[in-house]
XYZ file of C-alpha atoms in Angstrom:
332
model
C 57.555 108.335 83.876
C 54.482 110.514 83.252
C 54.988 114.100 82.169
C 53.498 117.001 84.105
C 49.744 117.394 83.988
C 48.596 119.582 81.060
C 47.689 122.528 83.280
C 51.121 122.432 84.890
C 52.827 122.151 81.505
C 51.017 125.264 80.325
C 52.167 127.124 83.426
C 55.759 126.141 82.730
C 55.599 127.207 79.101
C 54.000 130.475 80.113
C 56.725 131.151 82.648
C 59.460 130.503 80.103
C 57.859 132.523 77.325
C 56.326 135.390 79.235
C 58.718 135.998 82.129
C 59.200 134.847 85.644
C 55.997 135.978 87.345
C 54.269 132.595 87.533
C 57.478 130.834 88.526
C 58.263 133.379 91.213
C 54.771 133.048 92.634
C 55.082 129.260 92.859
C 58.631 129.319 94.212
C 57.825 131.280 97.339
C 60.350 132.188 100.005
C 61.376 130.985 103.436
C 63.989 131.811 106.039
C 66.459 129.336 104.544
C 65.797 130.318 100.933
C 64.027 127.058 100.018
C 60.790 127.053 98.077
C 57.624 124.974 98.141
C 55.290 124.216 101.017
C 54.072 120.705 100.227
C 54.298 117.699 102.490
C 55.793 115.139 100.088
C 59.360 114.092 99.329
C 62.026 116.756 99.785
C 64.549 116.961 96.956
C 67.887 118.569 97.796
C 70.197 119.853 95.065
C 73.808 120.870 95.530
C 76.306 121.939 92.888
C 80.067 121.857 93.334
C 82.066 123.860 90.805
C 85.025 122.053 89.230
C 88.007 124.325 88.761
C 89.914 124.147 85.499
C 89.506 121.777 82.572
C 88.604 118.114 82.526
C 92.161 117.470 81.344
C 93.428 118.961 84.587
C 91.147 116.610 86.479
C 91.637 113.349 84.585
C 94.869 113.385 82.577
C 98.276 112.780 84.134
C 101.558 113.701 82.506
C 103.909 110.857 81.715
C 106.519 112.395 84.008
C 104.071 112.716 86.896
C 102.160 109.421 87.210
C 100.164 108.528 90.345
C 102.131 106.690 92.981
C 100.135 103.481 92.526
C 100.789 103.101 88.810
C 103.313 100.528 87.610
C 105.781 102.768 85.752
C 107.481 99.875 83.992
C 104.060 98.851 82.675
C 103.466 102.445 81.553
C 106.768 102.545 79.665
C 106.030 99.215 78.003
C 102.475 100.137 77.031
C 103.532 103.455 75.477
C 106.368 101.766 73.588
C 104.215 98.837 72.460
C 106.447 96.346 74.255
C 105.488 93.107 75.998
C 104.950 93.346 79.746
C 102.719 91.747 82.384
C 101.620 92.465 85.932
C 100.438 89.830 88.365
C 97.658 90.131 90.901
C 96.843 93.811 90.267
C 95.868 96.024 87.366
C 98.842 98.183 86.377
C 96.874 101.472 86.370
C 93.767 100.508 88.392
C 91.645 101.441 85.366
C 88.094 100.191 84.843
C 85.217 101.045 82.483
C 83.731 103.265 85.206
C 87.082 104.818 86.096
C 89.274 105.172 82.977
C 92.836 106.472 83.263
C 94.578 108.855 80.873
C 98.133 110.023 80.302
C 99.740 112.663 78.079
C 103.047 111.780 76.437
C 104.930 113.770 73.775
C 101.811 115.643 72.624
C 99.550 112.584 72.433
C 96.790 111.657 74.842
C 96.362 107.966 75.711
C 93.731 105.940 77.529
C 95.354 103.340 79.752
C 93.975 99.951 80.647
C 94.799 96.269 80.726
C 93.645 92.908 79.424
C 93.719 89.539 81.180
C 96.242 87.209 79.560
C 96.803 84.404 82.091
C 96.372 83.058 85.605
C 99.022 81.801 88.015
C 98.907 80.085 91.416
C 101.081 81.395 94.243
C 101.513 80.505 97.903
C 101.825 83.367 100.383
C 101.979 83.579 104.178
C 98.877 85.191 105.681
C 98.997 87.018 109.008
C 95.878 86.904 111.187
C 95.540 88.511 114.594
C 93.298 87.374 117.459
C 92.678 89.495 120.540
C 93.617 87.865 123.853
C 92.213 88.567 127.291
C 94.307 91.069 129.168
C 97.256 93.040 127.883
C 99.997 91.644 130.089
C 101.457 89.081 127.681
C 105.172 89.557 128.271
C 106.208 88.340 124.833
C 104.061 90.906 122.994
C 106.002 93.341 120.812
C 104.801 96.764 119.759
C 103.306 96.479 116.262
C 102.836 100.232 115.816
C 104.970 102.867 114.152
C 106.994 103.396 117.332
C 107.754 99.693 117.704
C 110.787 97.706 116.622
C 109.128 95.645 113.889
C 110.212 96.259 110.268
C 107.979 98.496 108.148
C 106.658 95.474 106.260
C 105.401 93.959 109.515
C 103.998 97.270 110.773
C 101.868 97.477 107.630
C 100.845 93.827 108.027
C 99.821 94.349 111.661
C 97.842 97.489 110.838
C 95.859 95.738 108.101
C 95.371 92.475 110.025
C 94.152 94.611 112.931
C 91.292 95.883 110.740
C 90.071 92.322 110.243
C 90.541 91.402 113.905
C 88.618 94.483 115.027
C 85.741 93.688 112.671
C 85.215 90.101 113.844
C 81.910 89.858 115.633
C 81.113 93.528 115.079
C 78.621 95.180 112.777
C 81.372 97.288 111.161
C 83.658 96.182 108.396
C 87.022 97.020 106.903
C 88.414 98.503 103.714
C 88.069 96.053 100.850
C 91.270 95.296 98.982
C 93.598 95.658 101.968
C 92.373 92.797 104.135
C 92.608 89.420 102.425
C 91.305 86.154 103.861
C 90.766 87.706 107.237
C 94.258 89.113 107.556
C 97.251 90.341 105.587
C 98.921 88.403 102.758
C 102.676 88.916 102.337
C 102.610 89.004 98.553
C 105.928 90.682 97.760
C 109.295 89.011 98.084
C 110.698 92.142 99.707
C 108.068 92.118 102.467
C 108.678 88.442 103.161
C 112.432 88.929 103.321
C 112.165 91.878 105.728
C 109.550 90.334 108.016
C 110.357 89.435 111.626
C 106.903 87.971 112.223
C 107.482 85.317 109.555
C 110.762 84.129 111.087
C 110.817 80.780 112.871
C 111.603 82.577 116.130
C 109.213 85.454 115.486
C 107.022 86.864 118.286
C 103.839 85.034 119.257
C 102.011 88.198 120.326
C 101.883 91.813 119.196
C 100.258 94.860 120.742
C 98.532 97.472 118.636
C 96.321 100.379 119.713
C 95.993 99.208 123.309
C 95.082 95.646 122.339
C 97.222 92.531 122.568
C 96.875 90.008 119.764
C 97.943 86.418 119.247
C 99.878 86.027 115.989
C 98.799 83.321 113.561
C 100.678 82.660 110.307
C 99.300 80.307 107.652
C 100.631 79.632 104.157
C 97.797 79.690 101.672
C 97.281 79.245 97.943
C 96.168 82.221 95.828
C 95.106 82.244 92.185
C 96.185 85.507 90.609
C 95.225 87.212 87.374
C 97.957 88.210 84.931
C 97.382 91.507 83.095
C 98.935 93.026 79.990
C 98.943 96.857 80.117
C 97.456 98.765 77.191
C 97.706 102.351 75.954
C 95.358 103.535 73.204
C 96.120 106.843 71.485
C 93.023 109.061 71.579
C 93.916 112.632 70.637
C 96.701 114.862 69.371
C 95.335 118.153 70.696
C 94.094 119.450 74.056
C 90.794 120.519 72.501
C 90.073 117.072 71.091
C 90.952 115.447 74.403
C 88.671 117.834 76.274
C 85.828 116.904 73.934
C 86.473 113.200 74.552
C 86.404 113.740 78.303
C 83.165 115.737 78.055
C 81.560 112.925 76.097
C 82.783 110.431 78.706
C 82.004 112.191 81.967
C 79.562 115.076 81.435
C 75.809 114.668 81.313
C 73.496 117.641 80.794
C 74.721 120.883 79.202
C 72.796 123.975 80.222
C 73.285 127.563 79.079
C 72.458 130.254 81.620
C 70.358 132.013 78.974
C 68.288 128.835 78.631
C 66.862 129.258 82.136
C 64.420 131.701 83.635
C 65.636 134.146 86.264
C 64.080 132.077 89.064
C 65.736 128.882 87.840
C 69.063 130.716 87.676
C 68.520 131.839 91.263
C 68.118 128.206 92.291
C 71.409 127.380 90.562
C 73.116 130.152 92.508
C 71.683 128.830 95.772
C 72.716 125.251 95.025
C 76.203 126.422 94.070
C 76.647 128.479 97.238
C 75.337 125.835 99.635
C 72.289 123.682 98.937
C 68.769 124.160 97.623
C 65.706 122.084 98.475
C 61.974 121.984 97.941
C 59.215 119.677 99.105
C 56.988 118.037 96.502
C 54.998 119.389 94.669
C 57.936 121.463 93.421
C 57.781 124.994 92.086
C 57.708 125.579 88.346
C 61.211 127.045 88.466
C 62.561 123.940 90.201
C 60.791 121.699 87.691
C 62.274 123.776 84.873
C 65.770 123.318 86.259
C 65.343 119.590 86.919
C 64.289 119.121 83.310
C 67.235 121.170 82.069
C 69.799 119.123 84.021
C 68.221 115.871 82.823
C 66.796 114.930 86.212
C 63.231 114.434 84.987
C 62.490 111.282 87.048
C 62.942 113.320 90.234
C 60.057 115.591 89.319
C 57.748 112.803 90.453
C 57.178 113.037 94.203
C 56.814 109.254 94.337
C 60.294 108.794 92.921
C 61.310 106.118 95.461
C 58.902 103.677 93.821
C 60.145 104.334 90.294
C 62.499 101.625 89.047
C 66.027 102.684 88.230
C 66.001 105.942 90.200
C 68.436 106.211 93.098
C 67.651 108.240 96.184
C 71.134 109.766 96.026
C 72.649 110.601 92.673
C 75.850 112.340 91.668
C 76.622 113.416 88.120
C 78.774 115.939 86.312
C 77.025 118.644 84.288
C 78.084 121.761 82.397
C 76.402 125.050 83.171
C 77.522 127.902 80.973
C 81.276 127.490 80.592
C 81.775 125.745 83.946
C 81.712 122.121 85.035
C 79.826 121.106 88.174
C 79.305 117.984 90.217
C 75.537 117.746 90.533
C 74.254 115.947 93.623
C 70.590 115.119 94.224
C 69.320 113.718 97.519
C 65.800 112.724 98.527
C 64.534 112.982 102.088
C 61.111 113.046 103.733
C 58.056 110.984 102.858
C 57.026 110.273 99.281
C 53.514 110.945 98.057
C 51.161 108.015 97.660
C-alpha cells in the first residue's frame, strides 16, 4: 500500500506539530457532523465501548460455567484426569474463539485435542410439507402439542430444513444435520414418540402439515480429550494475556490532535463517516488505529482488505470494538 503523497504527508505532520488549523480546515462540517466532500468511497467508523475488564468479558468462574460446557470434562481437565467427549468439543473452543476459566486463583485456557473416531448409527427425522392441512393423523409438533420435549425440539429443527428446501434462504448450521434432525442422545431416543413403531405419520408446525420420515443413518464422530492449560496466577497477568490475544491498536488520547479526538467522540456516540479523499484528521486517526489500508480510496481492489472489519482497540484506558464499513464507489 502506498503512503500518502509527500505534500499530504507534510500537511499531516504540520497539523500534528503546529496545532489543528490545517486539519480543521480539511475536515469541514455538515449537518450530520461528517467531514469531506469528495465523491469516492465512503468510510464509516463506529466505536462501541466495552464496559469493565477483558477478564469480565472472557473469563468464566469455575462455579459459573456456560450452559453448553461439559462440566464433567471441566472437572477432569482441571484435575488432570482422563476424560473424553464424543461428537462435540467440550467447551466449544477454537483458535479464533479461546475459552478461559478461573479456578482457585489460577487462570486456565480451555481446549481439546482429537484422540479417536467412532462410528454411530442414529435415527434422523426429516419433514416434508404436504398439500393441504387437513391430514387427520397430524399431531401438533409445537410447544402446545402433546409430543415429548425431545420430539418438539426435533420437529423445530427439522422444520428449518424443510422450510429451506427449494428456497434461497438457509438454516442455522450445526442444528440441522443431513437435512433434518439426528437423535444423538440416548435420552432423546428413549423419550421420543415419533421414533416409536406406532408413531404419527404427520405433524403440524407453524400452520404447515408435514409428512414424517425416519431413517437410521451412520455417523462418524470425533472423540475429544479436554485440556486446561494454566496461564496466570494474578488478574493483572491474565488481563495482559487477554490484551495480547484480542486487542489490536493502542491509542492514547494525548497522541491525537483535537480534531482526531472529535472524530473519536463522534464515532463513540453514533457513527462517523467521510468520503474519499479523507480529511487529514481522519487519516491521522486511521493511522493511529492501525487501519492504514483504508486510507486508500481504492481499497476494494487491495488484496486482503475486507469491506467490513471489526476489531478491538484500546483508546486511553478503555476498550472499544472498532467497526469499519465501506460504502459508495471507489476511486479509479
